[in-house]
Amino acid sequence: MTAGFFCYLCRNLMRKYYIIMKYVRILFAVALVFMVCSAFSFKKGKGDKEKAVYAFGVAASFNDTVVYFTDIQALDSVKLDKNGFLPKRDLYTYQLKNYLEYDLRCLDYTCMIYFSENKKKLEKEAAKVKSKYKKNKTIVLMPVASEAFRFKKPEE
């Protein structure tokens, strides 16, 4: 009877051991998945600071000889998307268009925005665009004062 009772206890202990080990394996698997997922969600270190995004706007019309230019401005709390494009860039051009239409009463202007994380490259691009317009002697370049117009981050 002691041998049978001993076998009975061993079988029950082994069943409980396998059940406990099953839960331990599941727990470790969940912990591993959690660690892997959380490792990719950490913010980048101090060396990978977010870069500022700079932009300037140009407004030209086929019906007018005046071309408006904004100064190069740092955009407030904006980050380029993974493809290097400015999110909601159309809304920035509409800001310039609305300023021209409502404040300066200049209708039918096509507005463009140039942007970059590198201010020096953007300054070169602005000079290049201005020089193209200066080649045509009939076109007048009008700067838009930064006190009068600033790009604002579009609302979400």
PDB file of C-alpha atoms in Angstrom:
ATOM      1  CA  MET A   1       0.000   0.000   0.000  1.00  0.00           C
ATOM      2  CA  THR A   2       2.861   2.386   0.646  1.00  0.00           C
ATOM      3  CA  ALA A   3       4.279   1.819  -2.850  1.00  0.00           C
ATOM      4  CA  GLY A   4       0.866   2.480  -4.466  1.00  0.00           C
ATOM      5  CA  PHE A   5       0.305   5.522  -2.270  1.00  0.00           C
ATOM      6  CA  PHE A   6       3.791   6.793  -3.133  1.00  0.00           C
ATOM      7  CA  CYS A   7       3.068   6.372  -6.886  1.00  0.00           C
ATOM      8  CA  TYR A   8      -0.243   8.202  -6.442  1.00  0.00           C
ATOM      9  CA  LEU A   9       1.501  11.134  -4.715  1.00  0.00           C
ATOM     10  CA  CYS A  10       4.225  11.246  -7.354  1.00  0.00           C
ATOM     11  CA  ARG A  11       1.665  11.350 -10.186  1.00  0.00           C
ATOM     12  CA  ASN A  12      -0.291  14.160  -8.503  1.00  0.00           C
ATOM     13  CA  LEU A  13       2.883  16.109  -7.823  1.00  0.00           C
ATOM     14  CA  MET A  14       4.050  15.634 -11.412  1.00  0.00           C
ATOM     15  CA  ARG A  15       0.661  16.846 -12.766  1.00  0.00           C
ATOM     16  CA  LYS A  16       0.827  19.913 -10.543  1.00  0.00           C
ATOM     17  CA  TYR A  17       4.450  20.467 -11.587  1.00  0.00           C
ATOM     18  CA  TYR A  18       3.505  20.353 -15.303  1.00  0.00           C
ATOM     19  CA  ILE A  19       0.571  22.723 -14.751  1.00  0.00           C
ATOM     20  CA  ILE A  20       2.772  25.172 -12.838  1.00  0.00           C
ATOM     21  CA  MET A  21       5.512  24.944 -15.476  1.00  0.00           C
ATOM     22  CA  LYS A  22       2.923  25.605 -18.205  1.00  0.00           C
ATOM     23  CA  TYR A  23       1.918  28.848 -16.467  1.00  0.00           C
ATOM     24  CA  VAL A  24       5.562  29.791 -15.868  1.00  0.00           C
ATOM     25  CA  ARG A  25       6.325  29.340 -19.592  1.00  0.00           C
ATOM     26  CA  ILE A  26       3.328  31.487 -20.535  1.00  0.00           C
ATOM     27  CA  LEU A  27       4.387  34.134 -18.021  1.00  0.00           C
ATOM     28  CA  PHE A  28       7.943  34.202 -19.409  1.00  0.00           C
ATOM     29  CA  ALA A  29       6.629  34.408 -22.987  1.00  0.00           C
ATOM     30  CA  VAL A  30       4.404  37.371 -22.087  1.00  0.00           C
ATOM     31  CA  ALA A  31       7.288  39.058 -20.247  1.00  0.00           C
ATOM     32  CA  LEU A  32       9.571  38.555 -23.257  1.00  0.00           C
ATOM     33  CA  VAL A  33       7.014  40.038 -25.656  1.00  0.00           C
ATOM     34  CA  PHE A  34       6.503  42.986 -23.298  1.00  0.00           C
ATOM     35  CA  MET A  35      10.254  43.657 -23.090  1.00  0.00           C
ATOM     36  CA  VAL A  36      10.720  43.469 -26.864  1.00  0.00           C
ATOM     37  CA  CYS A  37       7.781  45.806 -27.527  1.00  0.00           C
ATOM     38  CA  SER A  38       8.824  48.316 -24.888  1.00  0.00           C
ATOM     39  CA  ALA A  39      12.415  48.366 -26.166  1.00  0.00           C
ATOM     40  CA  PHE A  40      11.211  49.895 -29.450  1.00  0.00           C
ATOM     41  CA  SER A  41       9.018  52.494 -27.789  1.00  0.00           C
ATOM     42  CA  PHE A  42      11.766  54.260 -25.817  1.00  0.00           C
ATOM     43  CA  LYS A  43      12.654  57.793 -26.880  1.00  0.00           C
ATOM     44  CA  LYS A  44      15.944  58.445 -28.580  1.00  0.00           C
ATOM     45  CA  GLY A  45      18.897  59.557 -26.522  1.00  0.00           C
ATOM     46  CA  LYS A  46      20.225  63.055 -25.946  1.00  0.00           C
ATOM     47  CA  GLY A  47      22.331  62.967 -29.110  1.00  0.00           C
ATOM     48  CA  ASP A  48      19.261  62.424 -31.300  1.00  0.00           C
ATOM     49  CA  LYS A  49      17.568  65.740 -30.537  1.00  0.00           C
ATOM     50  CA  GLU A  50      14.676  66.758 -32.754  1.00  0.00           C
ATOM     51  CA  LYS A  51      15.800  69.111 -35.483  1.00  0.00           C
ATOM     52  CA  ALA A  52      14.059  72.394 -36.070  1.00  0.00           C
ATOM     53  CA  VAL A  53      12.143  72.761 -39.322  1.00  0.00           C
ATOM     54  CA  TYR A  54      12.489  76.000 -41.273  1.00  0.00           C
ATOM     55  CA  ALA A  55      10.241  77.302 -44.031  1.00  0.00           C
ATOM     56  CA  PHE A  56       9.613  80.249 -46.306  1.00  0.00           C
ATOM     57  CA  GLY A  57       6.722  81.010 -48.601  1.00  0.00           C
ATOM     58  CA  VAL A  58       6.418  82.361 -52.121  1.00  0.00           C
ATOM     59  CA  ALA A  59       3.248  83.733 -53.689  1.00  0.00           C
ATOM     60  CA  ALA A  60       3.000  84.464 -57.401  1.00  0.00           C
ATOM     61  CA  SER A  61       0.141  85.335 -59.719  1.00  0.00           C
ATOM     62  CA  PHE A  62      -0.235  85.027 -63.472  1.00  0.00           C
ATOM     63  CA  ASN A  63      -2.339  88.210 -63.403  1.00  0.00           C
ATOM     64  CA  ASP A  64       0.142  90.379 -61.482  1.00  0.00           C
ATOM     65  CA  THR A  65       3.821  91.252 -61.717  1.00  0.00           C
ATOM     66  CA  VAL A  66       4.331  91.233 -57.938  1.00  0.00           C
ATOM     67  CA  VAL A  67       5.787  88.133 -56.246  1.00  0.00           C
ATOM     68  CA  TYR A  68       5.615  87.972 -52.460  1.00  0.00           C
ATOM     69  CA  PHE A  69       8.310  86.312 -50.330  1.00  0.00           C
ATOM     70  CA  THR A  70       8.268  85.548 -46.618  1.00  0.00           C
ATOM     71  CA  ASP A  71      11.354  85.405 -44.462  1.00  0.00           C
ATOM     72  CA  ILE A  72      12.770  82.042 -43.457  1.00  0.00           C
ATOM     73  CA  GLN A  73      10.956  81.099 -40.265  1.00  0.00           C
ATOM     74  CA  ALA A  74      11.389  78.317 -37.744  1.00  0.00           C
ATOM     75  CA  LEU A  75       8.158  76.335 -37.587  1.00  0.00           C
ATOM     76  CA  ASP A  76       6.845  75.814 -34.086  1.00  0.00           C
ATOM     77  CA  SER A  77       6.979  72.208 -32.771  1.00  0.00           C
ATOM     78  CA  VAL A  78       6.961  70.559 -36.188  1.00  0.00           C
ATOM     79  CA  LYS A  79       8.750  67.386 -37.211  1.00  0.00           C
ATOM     80  CA  LEU A  80       9.112  66.035 -40.740  1.00  0.00           C
ATOM     81  CA  ASP A  81       7.435  62.694 -41.386  1.00  0.00           C
ATOM     82  CA  LYS A  82       9.357  59.487 -42.150  1.00  0.00           C
ATOM     83  CA  ASN A  83       9.503  60.391 -45.867  1.00  0.00           C
ATOM     84  CA  GLY A  84      10.972  63.834 -45.155  1.00  0.00           C
ATOM     85  CA  PHE A  85       7.793  65.772 -45.942  1.00  0.00           C
ATOM     86  CA  LEU A  86       6.254  68.539 -43.896  1.00  0.00           C
ATOM     87  CA  PRO A  87       2.986  67.301 -42.402  1.00  0.00           C
ATOM     88  CA  LYS A  88      -0.035  69.397 -43.413  1.00  0.00           C
ATOM     89  CA  ARG A  89       2.092  71.537 -45.720  1.00  0.00           C
ATOM     90  CA  ASP A  90      -1.018  72.508 -47.677  1.00  0.00           C
ATOM     91  CA  LEU A  91      -2.365  74.255 -44.572  1.00  0.00           C
ATOM     92  CA  TYR A  92       0.802  76.359 -44.364  1.00  0.00           C
ATOM     93  CA  THR A  93       0.296  77.512 -47.965  1.00  0.00           C
ATOM     94  CA  TYR A  94      -3.335  78.344 -47.161  1.00  0.00           C
ATOM     95  CA  GLN A  95      -2.129  80.506 -44.264  1.00  0.00           C
ATOM     96  CA  LEU A  96      -0.054  82.568 -46.692  1.00  0.00           C
ATOM     97  CA  LYS A  97      -2.879  82.672 -49.242  1.00  0.00           C
ATOM     98  CA  ASN A  98      -5.370  83.837 -46.598  1.00  0.00           C
ATOM     99  CA  TYR A  99      -2.953  86.526 -45.410  1.00  0.00           C
ATOM    100  CA  LEU A 100      -2.566  87.844 -48.962  1.00  0.00           C
ATOM    101  CA  GLU A 101      -6.298  87.758 -49.698  1.00  0.00           C
ATOM    102  CA  TYR A 102      -7.655  89.163 -46.439  1.00  0.00           C
ATOM    103  CA  ASP A 103      -4.890  91.460 -45.217  1.00  0.00           C
ATOM    104  CA  LEU A 104      -3.257  92.673 -48.442  1.00  0.00           C
ATOM    105  CA  ARG A 105      -6.314  92.234 -50.723  1.00  0.00           C
ATOM    106  CA  CYS A 106      -4.240  90.340 -53.305  1.00  0.00           C
ATOM    107  CA  LEU A 107      -6.453  87.796 -55.028  1.00  0.00           C
ATOM    108  CA  ASP A 108      -5.589  84.874 -57.309  1.00  0.00           C
ATOM    109  CA  TYR A 109      -2.123  84.154 -55.949  1.00  0.00           C
ATOM    110  CA  THR A 110      -0.605  80.698 -56.055  1.00  0.00           C
ATOM    111  CA  CYS A 111       1.318  80.052 -52.857  1.00  0.00           C
ATOM    112  CA  MET A 112       4.228  77.668 -52.362  1.00  0.00           C
ATOM    113  CA  ILE A 113       6.132  76.676 -49.273  1.00  0.00           C
ATOM    114  CA  TYR A 114       9.741  75.540 -49.144  1.00  0.00           C
ATOM    115  CA  PHE A 115      10.927  73.718 -46.032  1.00  0.00           C
ATOM    116  CA  SER A 116      14.023  72.012 -44.658  1.00  0.00           C
ATOM    117  CA  GLU A 117      15.703  71.008 -41.418  1.00  0.00           C
ATOM    118  CA  ASN A 118      18.883  72.670 -42.681  1.00  0.00           C
ATOM    119  CA  LYS A 119      18.599  76.462 -42.587  1.00  0.00           C
ATOM    120  CA  LYS A 120      21.665  77.028 -44.790  1.00  0.00           C
ATOM    121  CA  LYS A 121      20.236  74.814 -47.557  1.00  0.00           C
ATOM    122  CA  LEU A 122      16.946  76.664 -47.299  1.00  0.00           C
ATOM    123  CA  GLU A 123      18.726  80.025 -47.569  1.00  0.00           C
ATOM    124  CA  LYS A 124      20.419  78.796 -50.760  1.00  0.00           C
ATOM    125  CA  GLU A 125      17.062  77.596 -52.103  1.00  0.00           C
ATOM    126  CA  ALA A 126      15.478  80.977 -51.314  1.00  0.00           C
ATOM    127  CA  ALA A 127      18.291  82.791 -53.114  1.00  0.00           C
ATOM    128  CA  LYS A 128      17.896  80.458 -56.101  1.00  0.00           C
ATOM    129  CA  VAL A 129      14.133  81.020 -56.312  1.00  0.00           C
ATOM    130  CA  LYS A 130      14.525  84.785 -55.953  1.00  0.00           C
ATOM    131  CA  SER A 131      17.194  84.869 -58.669  1.00  0.00           C
ATOM    132  CA  LYS A 132      14.827  83.076 -61.077  1.00  0.00           C
ATOM    133  CA  TYR A 133      12.206  85.758 -60.505  1.00  0.00           C
ATOM    134  CA  LYS A 134      14.797  88.563 -60.745  1.00  0.00           C
ATOM    135  CA  LYS A 135      15.784  87.390 -64.235  1.00  0.00           C
ATOM    136  CA  ASN A 136      12.426  88.654 -65.449  1.00  0.00           C
ATOM    137  CA  LYS A 137      12.795  92.449 -65.265  1.00  0.00           C
ATOM    138  CA  THR A 138       9.028  93.048 -65.151  1.00  0.00           C
ATOM    139  CA  ILE A 139       8.536  91.115 -61.893  1.00  0.00           C
ATOM    140  CA  VAL A 140       8.695  93.004 -58.599  1.00  0.00           C
ATOM    141  CA  LEU A 141       9.785  91.054 -55.508  1.00  0.00           C
ATOM    142  CA  MET A 142       7.907  92.142 -52.389  1.00  0.00           C
ATOM    143  CA  PRO A 143       9.070  90.865 -49.008  1.00  0.00           C
ATOM    144  CA  VAL A 144       6.408  90.017 -46.450  1.00  0.00           C
ATOM    145  CA  ALA A 145       7.493  91.358 -43.063  1.00  0.00           C
ATOM    146  CA  SER A 146       7.824  88.714 -40.371  1.00  0.00           C
ATOM    147  CA  GLU A 147       6.009  91.048 -37.961  1.00  0.00           C
ATOM    148  CA  ALA A 148       3.015  91.018 -40.302  1.00  0.00           C
ATOM    149  CA  PHE A 149       2.929  87.307 -41.143  1.00  0.00           C
ATOM    150  CA  ARG A 150       4.164  84.198 -39.333  1.00  0.00           C
ATOM    151  CA  PHE A 151       3.454  80.562 -40.082  1.00  0.00           C
ATOM    152  CA  LYS A 152       1.534  78.901 -37.255  1.00  0.00           C
ATOM    153  CA  LYS A 153       1.247  75.210 -36.528  1.00  0.00           C
ATOM    154  CA  PRO A 154      -2.073  73.991 -37.975  1.00  0.00           C
ATOM    155  CA  GLU A 155      -4.580  72.677 -35.471  1.00  0.00           C
ATOM    156  CA  GLU A 156      -5.019  68.912 -35.365  1.00  0.00           C
TER     157      GLU A 156
END
